[in-house]
Amino acid sequence: MTLLEARNLGVGYKVPGASLLSGPRLLPIVHEVSFTLEPGRTLGVVGESGCGKSTLGRALLRLIAPTGGQVLWQGQDMATIPDLRRRRSEMQIIFQDPVAALDPRMTLARIVSRPLATFEPGLTRAEARARAIEALGQVGLSADFADRYPHELSGGQAQRVGIARALVGRPKLIICDEPVSALDVSIQAQVINLLMDLQERMGLALVFISHNLAVVRHISHDVMVMCLGRVVEHAPRSAFYAKALHPYSQALMQAVPEPDPRREKGRVGTALAGELPSVLSPPPGCVFASRCPKAADLCRSTRPVLREVAPDRLAACHFIEGP
Amino acid sequence: MTDSLLSIRDLGVRFRLPQGETMAVDGVSLDVAPGEVLGIVGESGSGKSQILYAMMGLLAANGRASGQVLFQGQNLLALSPDRLDRVRGDALSMIFQDPMTSLNPYMRVGDQLAEGLIVHKGLSKAEARAEAVRMLDRVRIPDAAARARRFPHEFSGGMRQRVMIAMALLAKPRLLLADEPTTALDVTIQAQVLDLMAELARETGTAIILVTHDLGVVARLCDRVVVLYGGRVMEEAPAEVLFDAPAHPYTRGLLAAMPRLETVLTPRLGTIPGTPRSGGSAKGCPFVDRCEVRLAACTTDRPPLRDLTALGPGRRAACYLTGAAP
């Protein structure tokens, strides 16, 4: 059964009105996002700053109430799930800054066991502590970490603790919001491998939010590219990395520097000019039109809809050529 | 090297801490030729940024540099503050990771650029402003004349970093020090800034030392690479050679740990066990705790940085296991 489904999900934030007299207005951040996620699978969500990927991640857990559309958890509309707070043991989130996500005054055992006070209030302290130690073990931290404090940890260890806290309620889904961006390369690889191992062992589904296309390639089964709050491309991993279809995805791919001087020296001078428009004043047409090398008048006036351009492949572009 | 623009010899950077002294940079020697782009790569705590700070006289108050930094025939570490001021912002400039905190928020961007020219080159205010606008245009700030009258907060992150580059290059320095200049930027903007740096280096013959944790950025921009770990040079090589045939186990580990776009997917990424060491002078090799091919000698005797002439010109590595074999 499908674990998580988004249907035309929209999210916005209230911002001050244009003048003192006008009330607050709703600034839309995420527009009409739809996807399904099966158990044991990873959806990679990739995009640049301000594309709405983190907002989407939070809305999927209803940490922010959507302003449009629906999120279905195992087929049930999340808005109608009674006692969602307790149900969130099944759906957890980990964050980018692993140290800031941990309370500096608590021991790791308390940090990790704390969600159990909500999810399984019947547990004794000893039982909760045992569960915390079990979760720490699952992320490769031995029991003697239980009584340490966050300041004694390296960044990679802190992120492992964040993952342990997500695991303690025995979740089916973890939203990973840029979980390795703050880590050194050698530690980033350890954490990615850990997430993949956990997925394999526990059948976890992951929504992996990242700005890093190479990291997303490694961990995801499907990839969704967002630009200014909209999905511009959505495809299975292998097809996407063999040939990205949307010009924005292609531009991102070109821009990523790879550790290969022969490839890279040939790319000097290929960067796209200009910057993405602001979320505060999105363009009427395609979100990428101002920077797209293929943009025509149609792109500046009419927004392309996300459509199936090849089997299993969605893209939002007026001029897509098939793969 | 006789044609060096910069020669660093046995540079050490120590910090006094409540728990004692720690060595952030430990016996680093390297050379930069005119017009060359040298990459210094390392993880957190490798001491990569401290090398640049030591050169610029910008170490924190509890830090002290030793050794020699010979730049255009003078030892920067021995210069009086006055003399150093004449070199900094003139023949030697620096750009930083966070362009917002490097710009004065109260000063119009054009005035900030002009300031250096008035101080270092003795230009009049009007001449300096005109030159500033020309340079902003050169780094592709749209509508440069109008933008020069704006404040830093009115610029996007990518534009601010281009302003920093414009400022650093205004005095036509011989050497530009860049400390993680694109780390805070989105990839498409990073690509623009890297393009710009490559182009300006080529046109003006300015040499660059690029400090970064990102081997991809090194591959795009650098001619030669120094790999740093625990304050020491682990390996040095021409860029293409380093990526094709890394000689040091640490370099090999780093490359295997990098997820890539175009290689065949492996089920798991390569890893280096443990966490990066930061500073602290060890008896043996600083990488020994994490090294999977270590010998008994690696824990007791520090492997010296040796020329690997058998592997090609310009190659050095500090490992007992490399260089011995053909």
XYZ file of C-alpha atoms in Angstrom:
649
model
C 0.000 0.000 0.000
C 1.189 3.506 -0.772
C 2.688 4.968 2.370
C 2.635 8.656 1.598
C 0.865 10.582 -1.096
C 0.746 14.271 -1.863
C -2.133 15.512 -3.993
C -1.816 18.985 -5.424
C -0.182 20.072 -2.204
C 0.161 23.819 -1.751
C 1.871 25.624 1.119
C 2.170 29.310 1.880
C 3.311 31.626 4.603
C 1.545 34.674 5.979
C 3.546 37.815 5.326
C 2.789 41.460 6.170
C 0.497 43.170 3.685
C 1.669 45.632 1.080
C 0.622 48.637 3.173
C -0.033 49.310 6.835
C -3.782 49.131 6.289
C -3.994 45.943 4.284
C -3.983 42.800 6.402
C -1.437 40.011 6.147
C -1.412 38.189 2.849
C -0.584 34.624 1.959
C 2.677 34.171 0.102
C 2.525 30.867 -1.747
C 5.785 28.888 -1.455
C 4.918 25.432 -2.750
C 2.489 24.888 -5.616
C 0.544 21.787 -6.636
C 3.016 19.089 -5.661
C 1.851 15.526 -6.240
C 3.684 12.230 -5.770
C 3.372 8.831 -4.165
C 5.938 7.080 -2.003
C 5.984 3.330 -1.341
C 7.552 1.657 1.711
C 11.281 1.055 1.379
C 11.703 3.684 -1.342
C 13.489 7.024 -1.423
C 12.203 10.133 -3.151
C 14.967 12.678 -3.711
C 13.802 16.294 -3.741
C 16.397 18.593 -5.232
C 16.530 22.326 -5.840
C 18.336 25.552 -5.021
C 17.740 27.892 -2.076
C 14.213 29.164 -1.916
C 12.719 26.470 -4.158
C 10.397 25.354 -1.357
C 11.922 21.923 -0.750
C 12.204 22.274 3.036
C 8.753 23.822 3.291
C 7.422 20.849 1.347
C 9.156 18.471 3.764
C 7.531 20.085 6.759
C 4.112 20.210 5.125
C 4.315 16.475 4.382
C 4.294 15.866 8.142
C 1.747 18.645 8.715
C 4.313 20.525 10.795
C 2.998 23.350 8.618
C -0.649 23.139 7.596
C -1.001 23.033 3.817
C -2.955 25.829 2.152
C -4.188 23.585 -0.623
C -4.412 19.958 -1.609
C -3.960 16.933 0.595
C -1.388 14.683 2.180
C -2.483 11.064 2.540
C -0.829 8.758 5.055
C -1.530 5.127 4.165
C -4.530 6.341 2.225
C -5.983 8.522 4.963
C -6.087 12.325 4.719
C -3.667 13.572 7.357
C -5.986 16.430 8.244
C -8.501 13.865 9.501
C -6.116 11.604 11.451
C -7.101 11.780 15.132
C -4.242 12.379 17.567
C -1.740 13.022 14.762
C 0.901 13.963 17.311
C 1.103 10.409 18.559
C 0.796 8.979 15.063
C 3.959 10.877 14.111
C 6.009 8.067 15.644
C 5.544 6.559 12.186
C 6.809 9.657 10.360
C 9.908 11.441 11.532
C 12.254 14.171 10.350
C 15.977 14.896 10.613
C 17.565 18.280 10.016
C 20.544 19.947 8.409
C 22.291 21.342 11.483
C 22.754 18.257 13.616
C 24.146 20.068 16.651
C 21.464 22.758 16.781
C 18.843 19.999 16.655
C 19.964 18.562 20.004
C 19.252 20.121 23.417
C 22.705 20.873 24.874
C 21.540 20.262 28.464
C 20.254 16.737 27.948
C 22.180 13.487 27.825
C 21.942 11.589 24.564
C 19.782 8.895 26.182
C 17.256 11.555 27.215
C 17.357 13.281 23.834
C 16.769 10.037 21.979
C 14.113 8.656 24.343
C 12.165 11.893 24.643
C 9.773 11.282 21.725
C 8.643 8.109 23.504
C 6.983 10.230 26.202
C 4.475 11.190 23.504
C 4.409 8.022 21.420
C 4.423 5.404 24.157
C 3.602 7.144 27.442
C 3.194 3.802 29.213
C 6.909 3.021 29.105
C 8.932 3.145 32.311
C 12.087 5.257 32.418
C 14.239 2.138 32.251
C 12.323 0.845 29.240
C 12.618 4.189 27.462
C 16.339 4.297 28.170
C 16.756 0.775 26.820
C 14.940 1.812 23.666
C 17.237 4.844 23.331
C 20.311 2.650 23.679
C 18.885 0.287 21.097
C 18.336 3.209 18.689
C 21.843 4.534 19.317
C 23.135 1.066 18.498
C 21.224 1.093 15.216
C 23.145 4.188 14.136
C 26.491 2.764 15.207
C 26.898 4.521 18.576
C 27.784 2.260 21.479
C 25.912 2.262 24.799
C 28.575 4.413 26.448
C 27.316 7.352 24.395
C 24.045 7.241 26.370
C 25.264 9.492 29.167
C 27.257 11.931 27.064
C 26.164 15.431 26.100
C 25.834 16.917 22.599
C 28.930 19.155 22.958
C 31.070 16.015 23.200
C 30.037 14.945 19.706
C 31.446 15.613 16.267
C 29.037 16.766 13.561
C 28.721 13.269 12.143
C 28.004 11.747 15.538
C 25.419 14.456 16.251
C 23.639 13.611 13.002
C 23.660 9.936 14.020
C 21.959 10.938 17.279
C 19.358 12.867 15.254
C 18.723 9.714 13.247
C 18.534 7.606 16.423
C 15.889 9.968 17.808
C 13.909 9.555 14.598
C 14.225 5.769 14.818
C 13.208 5.381 18.448
C 9.476 5.444 17.671
C 9.991 2.773 14.959
C 8.988 4.958 12.023
C 7.934 3.958 8.527
C 9.072 7.254 6.979
C 11.870 9.705 7.652
C 11.978 13.115 6.016
C 15.669 13.990 5.655
C 16.095 17.741 5.241
C 19.642 18.338 3.931
C 20.967 15.839 6.479
C 24.533 15.735 5.184
C 25.085 19.288 3.920
C 26.887 20.428 7.052
C 29.178 17.390 7.195
C 32.681 16.762 5.883
C 32.928 14.588 2.776
C 34.193 11.519 4.620
C 31.434 11.839 7.232
C 28.777 12.614 4.646
C 29.508 9.238 3.027
C 29.189 7.457 6.382
C 25.772 9.023 7.047
C 24.451 8.334 3.538
C 25.536 4.712 3.805
C 23.913 4.480 7.231
C 20.588 5.777 5.901
C 20.739 3.272 3.039
C 21.542 0.418 5.443
C 18.675 1.394 7.750
C 16.307 1.559 4.826
C 17.328 -1.912 3.719
C 17.044 -3.382 7.213
C 13.810 -1.711 8.291
C 12.001 -1.038 5.041
C 11.995 2.682 5.772
C 10.734 5.136 3.194
C 12.764 8.334 2.863
C 12.075 11.755 1.451
C 15.608 13.027 0.918
C 15.741 16.796 0.497
C 19.027 18.183 -0.821
C 20.642 20.783 -3.012
C 23.279 18.235 -4.007
C 22.422 16.306 -7.173
C 25.252 13.822 -6.706
C 24.142 12.898 -3.199
C 20.533 12.562 -4.374
C 21.651 10.274 -7.184
C 23.289 7.974 -4.740
C 20.421 7.504 -2.332
C 17.186 8.005 -4.309
C 14.934 5.734 -6.331
C 13.014 8.644 -7.803
C 14.004 12.273 -8.218
C 11.872 15.384 -8.136
C 13.422 18.707 -9.177
C 11.844 21.842 -7.750
C 12.261 25.400 -8.895
C 10.532 28.350 -7.257
C 7.969 26.187 -5.503
C 7.052 24.036 -8.461
C 8.052 20.575 -9.591
C 9.707 20.976 -12.983
C 10.794 17.365 -13.438
C 9.992 14.033 -11.779
C 11.559 10.788 -12.950
C 13.061 7.471 -11.905
C 16.681 7.909 -10.859
C 18.417 6.024 -13.646
C 16.442 7.707 -16.415
C 16.916 11.135 -14.857
C 20.679 10.878 -14.502
C 21.058 9.277 -17.924
C 19.353 12.306 -19.454
C 17.607 15.086 -17.580
C 14.815 16.491 -19.743
C 13.963 19.868 -18.252
C 16.388 22.672 -19.148
C 16.578 23.648 -15.471
C 17.582 20.114 -14.456
C 20.145 20.132 -17.242
C 21.533 23.459 -16.050
C 21.834 22.156 -12.492
C 23.598 19.043 -13.743
C 26.046 21.157 -15.785
C 26.771 23.404 -12.827
C 27.725 20.654 -10.363
C 31.499 20.427 -10.224
C 32.686 16.822 -10.386
C 36.080 15.629 -9.146
C 37.264 15.164 -12.716
C 39.486 17.926 -14.120
C 39.015 16.852 -17.756
C 35.238 17.209 -17.507
C 35.495 20.374 -15.461
C 38.049 22.308 -17.485
C 35.732 21.892 -20.468
C 32.899 23.449 -18.508
C 34.536 26.711 -17.577
C 32.472 29.438 -19.198
C 29.253 27.427 -19.468
C 27.491 28.881 -16.405
C 24.053 30.329 -17.007
C 23.841 34.082 -16.647
C 21.370 35.711 -14.288
C 19.658 34.513 -11.165
C 16.346 32.922 -10.369
C 13.467 35.329 -9.821
C 12.402 36.016 -6.245
C 9.584 34.055 -4.608
C 8.087 37.442 -3.771
C 7.508 38.206 -7.438
C 7.265 34.974 -9.403
C 7.043 35.390 -13.162
C 3.737 34.722 -14.943
C 5.197 32.097 -17.280
C 7.738 29.371 -16.695
C 9.732 29.752 -13.473
C 12.966 29.175 -15.377
C 12.218 31.368 -18.410
C 14.466 34.254 -17.345
C 17.560 32.023 -17.428
C 16.603 29.307 -19.872
C 18.723 29.161 -23.028
C 15.719 27.759 -24.921
C 13.087 30.234 -23.685
C 10.608 31.625 -26.206
C 7.802 34.188 -25.849
C 5.392 31.403 -24.950
C 7.560 30.522 -21.927
C 7.448 34.061 -20.578
C 3.670 34.358 -20.896
C 2.280 30.884 -20.223
C 3.241 28.530 -17.441
C 3.952 25.025 -18.736
C 2.065 22.276 -16.918
C 3.774 19.225 -15.483
C 2.948 16.454 -17.955
C 4.052 12.983 -18.884
C 6.675 13.491 -21.579
C 7.824 9.865 -21.654
C 6.691 6.750 -19.784
C 7.095 7.420 -16.027
C 8.662 10.795 -16.698
C 7.062 14.122 -15.889
C 8.376 17.519 -16.901
C 7.001 21.032 -17.057
C 8.342 22.551 -20.251
C 6.703 23.640 -23.489
C 9.581 22.368 -25.581
C 10.585 19.017 -24.172
C 12.064 16.584 -26.588
C 11.623 12.972 -25.463
C 14.595 11.076 -24.055
C 61.546 26.864 -7.377
C 63.249 30.046 -8.464
C 60.290 31.482 -10.365
C 57.965 31.377 -7.361
C 55.679 34.269 -6.628
C 55.076 32.837 -3.180
C 57.239 30.476 -1.166
C 55.943 29.177 2.121
C 58.579 27.409 4.184
C 57.841 25.355 7.274
C 54.782 27.376 8.220
C 53.412 26.598 11.644
C 50.294 28.054 13.264
C 49.787 27.495 16.984
C 46.846 28.479 19.131
C 47.010 28.938 22.867
C 43.969 27.339 24.472
C 43.002 26.923 28.141
C 43.937 23.233 27.901
C 47.321 23.976 26.320
C 48.774 24.778 22.954
C 47.433 23.266 19.755
C 49.121 23.134 16.385
C 46.661 23.999 13.592
C 49.254 24.124 10.817
C 52.373 22.047 11.194
C 55.377 22.455 8.927
C 53.660 23.362 5.655
C 55.851 24.294 2.687
C 54.495 25.168 -0.713
C 55.140 27.377 -3.734
C 52.904 29.301 -6.086
C 54.124 30.405 -9.518
C 52.876 33.635 -11.120
C 49.452 33.107 -12.691
C 49.043 29.668 -11.178
C 45.845 28.470 -9.483
C 46.696 26.324 -6.476
C 43.986 24.448 -4.589
C 44.336 23.619 -0.897
C 41.854 20.875 -0.014
C 40.974 19.560 3.396
C 38.163 18.763 5.805
C 37.247 20.796 8.900
C 40.172 21.297 11.211
C 42.771 20.508 8.555
C 44.229 24.001 8.982
C 43.554 25.014 5.385
C 42.051 28.415 6.165
C 44.619 29.168 8.876
C 47.363 29.112 6.229
C 45.651 32.029 4.499
C 44.930 33.875 7.739
C 48.556 33.541 8.781
C 49.717 34.993 5.452
C 47.379 37.958 5.798
C 48.241 38.600 9.447
C 44.648 37.836 10.371
C 45.149 35.062 12.930
C 42.990 35.196 16.042
C 44.609 36.905 19.042
C 45.654 33.593 20.611
C 47.300 32.405 17.383
C 50.937 32.647 16.401
C 52.625 31.849 13.102
C 56.168 30.569 12.645
C 58.310 29.810 9.609
C 58.530 31.928 6.473
C 56.064 33.280 3.933
C 58.161 34.777 1.152
C 56.063 36.902 -1.157
C 57.825 39.020 -3.751
C 61.050 38.695 -1.820
C 59.803 39.729 1.631
C 58.794 37.544 4.565
C 55.195 38.531 5.319
C 55.417 37.069 8.816
C 58.230 39.483 9.707
C 56.708 42.685 8.301
C 55.622 45.527 10.545
C 51.861 46.194 10.507
C 52.454 49.284 8.357
C 54.485 47.443 5.774
C 52.003 44.549 5.751
C 49.177 47.023 5.116
C 50.955 48.166 1.993
C 51.005 44.596 0.663
C 47.477 43.599 1.703
C 44.795 44.920 -0.591
C 47.476 45.765 -3.103
C 49.658 42.919 -4.382
C 47.881 40.473 -2.099
C 44.090 40.306 -1.603
C 41.666 37.918 -0.049
C 38.029 36.909 -0.439
C 36.041 35.029 2.162
C 33.280 32.453 2.368
C 30.552 34.769 3.564
C 30.364 37.833 1.350
C 27.770 39.552 3.546
C 29.948 39.788 6.622
C 32.912 40.918 4.514
C 31.141 44.018 3.246
C 30.423 47.077 5.356
C 26.629 47.239 5.623
C 26.647 51.027 6.152
C 28.688 51.903 3.109
C 27.594 52.094 -0.504
C 29.171 49.315 -2.532
C 30.873 51.708 -4.949
C 32.476 53.657 -2.093
C 33.798 50.456 -0.534
C 35.462 49.541 -3.780
C 36.858 53.017 -4.317
C 38.344 53.207 -0.825
C 41.161 50.778 -1.607
C 42.144 52.641 -4.751
C 42.286 55.957 -2.923
C 44.423 54.470 -0.153
C 46.717 52.227 -2.186
C 46.900 53.880 -5.584
C 46.390 57.534 -4.653
C 43.515 58.030 -7.075
C 41.106 60.926 -6.650
C 37.615 60.133 -5.417
C 36.095 60.590 -8.867
C 38.748 58.480 -10.592
C 38.394 55.751 -7.986
C 34.601 55.708 -8.330
C 34.817 55.437 -12.105
C 37.289 52.595 -11.773
C 35.007 50.870 -9.249
C 32.059 51.029 -11.636
C 34.218 49.689 -14.456
C 35.228 46.756 -12.260
C 31.637 46.035 -11.171
C 30.702 45.912 -14.805
C 33.656 43.619 -15.407
C 32.313 41.084 -12.875
C 28.931 41.358 -14.626
C 26.951 43.301 -12.090
C 24.044 44.468 -14.236
C 23.613 48.244 -14.426
C 26.901 48.764 -12.575
C 26.761 52.565 -12.298
C 23.414 52.503 -10.509
C 24.315 49.445 -8.446
C 27.468 51.127 -7.164
C 25.238 53.537 -5.245
C 23.393 50.691 -3.503
C 24.106 49.058 -0.139
C 25.248 45.430 0.312
C 21.874 44.214 1.593
C 20.354 45.142 -1.744
C 22.526 42.535 -3.486
C 21.907 38.781 -3.724
C 24.495 36.338 -2.341
C 26.011 35.658 -5.747
C 26.244 39.352 -6.571
C 27.866 40.112 -3.213
C 30.549 37.525 -3.888
C 31.131 39.101 -7.293
C 31.454 42.478 -5.571
C 34.067 40.933 -3.271
C 35.960 39.601 -6.272
C 35.773 43.008 -7.929
C 37.118 44.604 -4.764
C 39.912 42.075 -4.435
C 40.992 42.497 -8.040
C 40.730 46.288 -8.248
C 44.302 46.833 -7.181
C 45.438 44.215 -9.715
C 46.978 41.907 -7.111
C 49.610 39.365 -8.033
C 48.044 36.821 -5.688
C 44.425 36.330 -4.658
C 43.635 34.237 -1.591
C 40.149 32.717 -1.757
C 38.769 31.002 1.345
C 35.819 28.756 0.365
C 34.544 31.526 -1.932
C 31.579 29.580 -3.326
C 30.589 27.373 -0.400
C 27.661 29.594 0.599
C 26.300 29.809 -2.946
C 23.821 27.720 -4.933
C 25.400 25.528 -7.621
C 24.332 27.617 -10.587
C 25.653 30.761 -8.904
C 28.789 28.910 -7.822
C 29.397 28.024 -11.462
C 29.142 31.723 -12.402
C 31.603 32.775 -9.710
C 34.082 30.017 -10.601
C 33.848 30.992 -14.279
C 34.547 34.571 -13.341
C 37.573 33.681 -11.250
C 38.998 31.476 -14.013
C 38.499 34.200 -16.594
C 40.022 36.970 -14.502
C 42.988 34.832 -13.506
C 43.653 34.070 -17.146
C 43.308 37.677 -18.302
C 45.182 39.445 -15.554
C 47.738 36.768 -14.737
C 46.714 36.885 -11.083
C 47.718 33.759 -9.184
C 45.079 32.243 -6.903
C 45.196 30.072 -3.817
C 41.782 28.484 -3.514
C 40.991 26.899 -0.170
C 38.049 24.519 -0.312
C 36.612 21.266 1.009
C 35.108 20.526 -2.415
C 37.222 18.405 -4.750
C 34.832 19.238 -7.581
C 35.583 22.950 -7.264
C 39.290 22.127 -7.298
C 38.851 20.096 -10.465
C 37.158 23.004 -12.197
C 39.591 25.740 -11.287
C 42.982 24.527 -10.120
C 46.239 23.696 -11.886
C 47.813 22.108 -8.851
C 46.467 20.704 -5.575
C 47.732 20.361 -2.029
C 45.817 17.939 0.216
C 45.942 18.872 3.887
C 45.111 16.745 6.921
C 45.665 17.516 10.584
C 47.656 20.619 9.679
C 50.111 18.767 7.436
C 50.507 18.306 3.717
C 49.536 14.747 2.820
C 49.951 15.049 -0.905
C 50.682 17.525 -3.647
C 50.217 17.007 -7.380
C 49.118 18.583 -10.641
C 45.291 18.527 -10.635
C 44.745 15.953 -13.367
C 47.291 13.581 -11.898
C 45.866 13.847 -8.395
C 42.403 12.794 -9.531
C 43.669 10.073 -11.868
C 46.181 8.479 -9.527
C 45.989 9.722 -5.937
C 49.106 8.636 -4.066
C 48.064 9.090 -0.433
C 45.502 6.811 1.287
C 43.686 9.901 2.581
C 43.282 11.358 -0.899
C 42.069 7.998 -2.171
C 39.566 7.795 0.685
C 38.259 11.310 0.035
C 37.754 10.625 -3.664
C 35.969 7.331 -2.972
C 33.658 9.051 -0.479
C 32.474 11.647 -2.997
C 29.119 10.886 -4.571
C 29.249 11.603 -8.288
C 26.954 12.305 -11.190
C 28.591 10.339 -13.941
C 30.385 7.283 -12.605
C 28.864 3.816 -12.374
C 26.777 3.654 -9.199
C 28.163 1.503 -6.421
C 25.796 0.065 -3.788
C 27.520 2.156 -1.098
C 29.922 5.088 -1.066
C 33.500 4.539 -0.007
C 34.146 5.653 3.551
C 36.975 6.697 5.794
C 36.328 5.422 9.320
C 36.398 7.849 12.246
C 36.190 11.623 12.196
C 38.590 14.284 10.888
C 41.376 15.173 13.246
C 41.767 18.828 14.040
C 45.226 20.138 14.743
C 47.380 18.779 17.501
C 50.851 17.604 16.697
C 51.018 13.830 16.728
C 54.116 11.720 16.857
C 53.306 9.698 13.773
C 51.189 10.367 10.701
C 48.158 12.562 11.557
C 45.940 10.264 9.474
C 47.070 7.064 11.151
C 43.907 6.483 13.262
C 41.730 6.471 10.163
C 44.111 4.807 7.744
C 43.244 1.307 6.638
C 46.700 0.459 5.279
C 48.823 1.776 8.148
C 52.123 0.176 9.140
C 53.571 -0.072 12.628
C 55.969 2.763 11.804
C 53.080 5.128 10.968
C 52.115 5.504 14.628
C 55.617 6.232 15.874
C 57.472 8.069 13.117
C 56.007 10.820 11.040
C 56.331 10.045 7.339
C 58.205 12.897 5.645
C 56.793 14.665 2.590
C 58.854 13.157 -0.210
C 59.205 13.874 -3.908
C 57.622 11.159 -5.984
C 59.693 11.718 -9.074
C 59.027 8.173 -10.227
C 55.306 9.018 -10.467
C 55.813 12.202 -12.436
C 56.915 15.800 -11.974
C 55.562 17.998 -9.204
C 54.352 15.128 -7.058
C 54.926 14.807 -3.342
C 53.331 12.616 -0.685
C 53.821 11.964 3.013
C 53.244 8.231 3.276
C 55.564 5.287 3.804
C 53.514 3.240 1.369
C 53.864 5.501 -1.638
C 56.943 6.336 -3.595
C 58.814 3.251 -2.532
C 57.300 1.118 -5.266
C 57.773 2.155 -8.925
